[in-house]
Amino acid sequence: KQEVTQIPAALSVPEGENLVLNCSFTDSAIYNLQWFRQDPGKGLTSLLLIQSSQREQTSGRLNASLDKSSGRSTLYIAASQPGDSATYLCAVRGATDSWGKLQFGAGTQVVVTP
Amino acid sequence: EAGVAQSPRYKIIEKRQSVAFWCNPISGHATLYWYQQILGQGPKLLIQFQNNGVVDDSQLPKDRFSAERLKGVDSTLKIQPAKLEDSAVYLCASSSTGEQPQHFGDGTRLSIL
């Protein structure tokens, strides 16, 4: 059974510092991995999706890497801003899943202080 | 395009009562998902529809939870009777196919007294 873990559970950084968020998974047979952002009282917003054949994806200040063999992904957010304060979740889709089922981690709650 | 719509946003009920949630997915999206998110945890898939057929309900507590998707569009999730451990946010998501990214609604926050 796939287990997805995100450590730390919470993180506080001063504005301008780079953020590094970690995600690990136990079964390397994945189809893709996705990073989401969740603001309080809101649903999830997809940030980046990495296919199993890719090593990284970039969007603006966000960069996500994937090391499938070691079961790890890292989300980097450059030059953090107070608006980056949110909970960040990673989710994996299994390689044998035909219907797009996602297995989520519990998330890392990020606070960026001005 | 309009996003995934869910109602109500909040619901407070007493244990053993029943409750229903409604979801309207993005127009044209064939795949619809219901997730349960307990405080401090990631979302857990309860049920997934492809058009109006169920493709995964392995984690749905079928003795108390039920869901349907009318004509392959709107969906309702019902809990009857509710237990204290059902307190959570219920998220609906949709995608054009199971291969495409999921788009989430803002959820319904359920509190059981």
Coordinates of C-alpha atoms in Angstrom, one line a residue:
Chain A
K1 CA 0.0 0.0 0.0
Q2 CA 1.4 3.4 -0.9
E3 CA 2.3 5.7 2.0
V4 CA 3.0 9.4 1.4
T5 CA 4.8 11.4 4.0
Q6 CA 5.6 15.1 4.3
I7 CA 8.1 16.4 6.8
P8 CA 8.1 18.8 8.5
A9 CA 4.4 19.3 9.3
A10 CA 4.9 23.0 9.7
L11 CA 7.5 25.5 8.7
S12 CA 8.0 29.2 9.4
V13 CA 10.5 31.4 7.4
P14 CA 11.2 35.1 7.0
E15 CA 10.2 36.7 3.8
G16 CA 12.9 36.4 1.0
E17 CA 14.2 33.1 2.2
N18 CA 13.9 30.0 -0.1
L19 CA 11.5 27.3 0.9
V20 CA 12.3 23.6 0.6
L21 CA 9.4 21.2 1.1
N22 CA 9.8 17.4 1.2
C23 CA 7.6 14.5 0.1
S24 CA 8.5 10.8 0.3
F25 CA 6.5 7.8 -0.9
T26 CA 7.0 4.1 -0.2
D27 CA 6.1 2.6 -3.6
S28 CA 8.3 3.8 -6.5
A29 CA 5.8 2.5 -9.1
I30 CA 4.1 5.8 -9.7
Y31 CA 2.5 7.3 -12.8
N32 CA 2.9 10.9 -11.7
L33 CA 3.3 13.2 -8.6
Q34 CA 1.5 16.4 -8.1
W35 CA 2.0 19.4 -5.7
F36 CA -1.0 21.3 -4.5
R37 CA -1.6 24.4 -2.4
Q38 CA -4.4 24.8 0.0
D39 CA -5.4 28.1 1.6
P40 CA -7.5 28.1 4.8
G41 CA -11.2 27.3 4.1
K42 CA -10.4 26.6 0.4
G43 CA -10.0 23.6 -1.9
L44 CA -6.8 22.5 -3.5
T45 CA -5.0 24.3 -6.3
S46 CA -2.7 22.3 -8.5
L47 CA 0.8 23.8 -8.6
L48 CA 3.0 21.4 -10.5
L49 CA 2.6 17.9 -12.0
I50 CA 5.6 15.7 -12.7
Q51 CA 5.3 12.6 -14.9
S52 CA 7.2 9.5 -13.7
S53 CA 9.6 9.9 -16.7
Q54 CA 10.5 13.5 -15.7
R55 CA 13.1 14.7 -13.2
E56 CA 11.7 18.2 -12.6
Q57 CA 9.1 20.8 -13.4
T58 CA 9.3 24.5 -13.1
S59 CA 6.7 27.3 -13.0
G60 CA 7.8 30.8 -12.1
R61 CA 9.4 30.7 -8.6
L62 CA 8.4 27.1 -8.1
N63 CA 10.5 24.1 -9.0
A64 CA 9.7 20.5 -8.2
S65 CA 12.1 17.6 -8.5
L66 CA 11.4 13.9 -8.6
D67 CA 13.7 11.0 -7.7
K68 CA 11.4 8.0 -8.3
S69 CA 14.0 5.4 -7.3
S70 CA 14.5 6.9 -3.9
G71 CA 10.8 7.7 -3.5
R72 CA 11.3 11.5 -3.0
S73 CA 10.1 14.8 -4.4
T74 CA 11.1 18.3 -3.3
L75 CA 9.3 21.5 -3.9
Y76 CA 11.5 24.6 -4.0
I77 CA 9.9 28.1 -3.7
A78 CA 12.4 30.8 -4.4
A79 CA 12.4 34.2 -2.6
S80 CA 9.3 33.4 -0.4
Q81 CA 6.6 36.0 0.0
P82 CA 3.9 36.4 2.7
G83 CA 1.4 35.4 0.0
D84 CA 3.1 32.0 -0.1
S85 CA 1.7 31.2 3.3
A86 CA -0.5 28.1 2.9
T87 CA -0.5 24.4 3.3
Y88 CA 1.3 22.5 0.6
L89 CA 0.4 18.9 -0.2
C90 CA 1.9 16.3 -2.5
A91 CA 0.0 13.4 -4.1
V92 CA 1.0 10.4 -6.1
R93 CA -0.9 8.4 -8.6
G94 CA 0.0 4.7 -8.8
A95 CA 1.5 3.3 -12.1
T96 CA -1.2 0.6 -12.2
D97 CA -4.1 2.9 -11.4
S98 CA -6.4 3.3 -14.4
W99 CA -8.7 6.0 -13.0
G100 CA -6.4 8.7 -11.7
K101 CA -6.7 7.9 -8.0
L102 CA -4.4 10.1 -5.9
Q103 CA -2.8 9.2 -2.5
F104 CA -2.1 12.4 -0.5
G105 CA 0.4 13.3 2.1
A106 CA -0.8 15.2 5.2
G107 CA 0.8 18.5 4.0
T108 CA 3.3 21.0 5.3
Q109 CA 1.9 24.2 6.7
V110 CA 4.0 27.2 5.7
V111 CA 4.1 30.6 7.3
V112 CA 6.2 33.4 5.6
T113 CA 6.7 36.3 8.0
P114 CA 7.2 39.8 6.7
Chain B
E1 CA -14.5 28.6 -17.1
A2 CA -16.6 28.2 -13.9
G3 CA -15.0 26.1 -11.2
V4 CA -16.3 23.2 -9.2
A5 CA -19.3 24.3 -7.1
Q6 CA -20.2 22.8 -3.8
S7 CA -22.9 23.5 -1.3
P8 CA -23.5 24.1 1.5
R9 CA -20.1 25.6 2.7
Y10 CA -20.8 24.7 6.3
K11 CA -23.0 22.3 8.1
I12 CA -23.5 21.6 11.8
I13 CA -25.6 18.6 12.8
E14 CA -26.0 16.3 15.8
K15 CA -24.7 12.7 15.8
R16 CA -27.2 10.2 14.3
Q17 CA -28.7 12.9 12.1
S18 CA -28.4 12.7 8.3
V19 CA -26.8 15.2 6.0
A20 CA -26.3 15.7 2.2
F21 CA -23.7 17.6 0.2
W22 CA -24.1 18.7 -3.4
C23 CA -21.4 19.1 -6.1
N24 CA -21.6 20.6 -9.6
P25 CA -18.4 19.8 -11.6
I26 CA -16.8 21.8 -14.3
S27 CA -18.9 21.5 -17.5
G28 CA -17.9 18.6 -19.6
H29 CA -15.8 16.8 -17.0
A30 CA -16.6 13.1 -17.0
T31 CA -14.7 12.2 -13.9
L32 CA -15.9 13.3 -10.4
Y33 CA -14.3 12.6 -7.0
W34 CA -15.5 12.9 -3.4
Y35 CA -12.7 13.3 -0.8
Q36 CA -12.9 13.4 3.0
Q37 CA -10.2 15.6 4.7
I38 CA -10.0 15.3 8.4
L39 CA -8.2 18.2 10.2
G40 CA -4.4 17.8 9.9
Q41 CA -4.6 15.1 7.3
G42 CA -4.5 14.9 3.5
P43 CA -7.7 14.2 1.5
K44 CA -8.8 10.6 1.3
L45 CA -10.7 9.4 -1.7
L46 CA -14.2 8.2 -0.8
I47 CA -15.7 7.6 -4.2
Q48 CA -14.9 8.2 -7.9
F49 CA -17.4 8.4 -10.8
Q50 CA -16.7 8.1 -14.5
N51 CA -19.8 9.6 -16.0
N52 CA -22.6 8.2 -13.8
G53 CA -20.8 4.9 -13.0
V54 CA -18.8 4.2 -9.9
V55 CA -15.1 3.2 -10.6
D56 CA -13.8 3.2 -7.1
D57 CA -15.6 3.2 -3.7
S58 CA -13.2 1.0 -1.8
Q59 CA -12.8 3.6 1.0
L60 CA -16.5 4.6 1.3
P61 CA -18.1 3.4 4.6
K62 CA -21.1 2.0 2.8
D63 CA -23.1 1.3 6.0
R64 CA -23.6 5.0 6.4
F65 CA -22.3 6.9 3.3
S66 CA -24.0 6.9 -0.1
A67 CA -23.4 8.9 -3.3
E68 CA -24.9 9.2 -6.7
R69 CA -24.2 11.1 -9.8
L70 CA -27.3 12.1 -11.7
K71 CA -27.1 11.9 -15.5
G72 CA -23.4 12.0 -15.3
V73 CA -23.3 15.7 -14.1
D74 CA -24.2 16.8 -10.5
S75 CA -23.5 14.6 -7.6
T76 CA -24.7 14.2 -4.0
L77 CA -23.0 12.6 -1.1
K78 CA -25.1 11.5 1.9
I79 CA -24.3 10.4 5.4
Q80 CA -26.9 8.6 7.5
P81 CA -26.6 8.4 10.4
A82 CA -23.6 10.7 11.2
K83 CA -21.0 9.8 13.7
L84 CA -18.6 12.2 15.6
E85 CA -15.7 10.9 13.5
D86 CA -17.4 12.1 10.3
S87 CA -16.4 15.7 11.3
A88 CA -14.3 16.8 8.3
V89 CA -14.2 18.8 5.1
Y90 CA -15.8 17.1 2.2
L91 CA -14.1 18.0 -1.1
C92 CA -15.5 17.5 -4.6
A93 CA -13.1 17.4 -7.6
S94 CA -13.6 16.8 -11.3
S95 CA -11.4 16.2 -14.3
S96 CA -12.1 15.8 -18.0
T97 CA -10.7 12.3 -17.8
G98 CA -8.8 10.3 -15.2
E99 CA -5.6 11.2 -17.0
Q100 CA -6.0 15.0 -16.5
P101 CA -5.4 17.1 -13.4
Q102 CA -8.2 17.3 -10.9
H103 CA -9.9 20.7 -10.1
F104 CA -11.2 21.1 -6.6
G105 CA -14.2 22.9 -5.1
D106 CA -13.9 24.8 -1.8
G107 CA -15.5 22.0 0.1
T108 CA -18.2 21.6 2.8
R109 CA -17.0 21.8 6.4
L110 CA -19.1 19.4 8.5
S111 CA -19.2 19.5 12.3
I112 CA -20.9 16.8 14.3
L113 CA -22.0 17.7 17.8

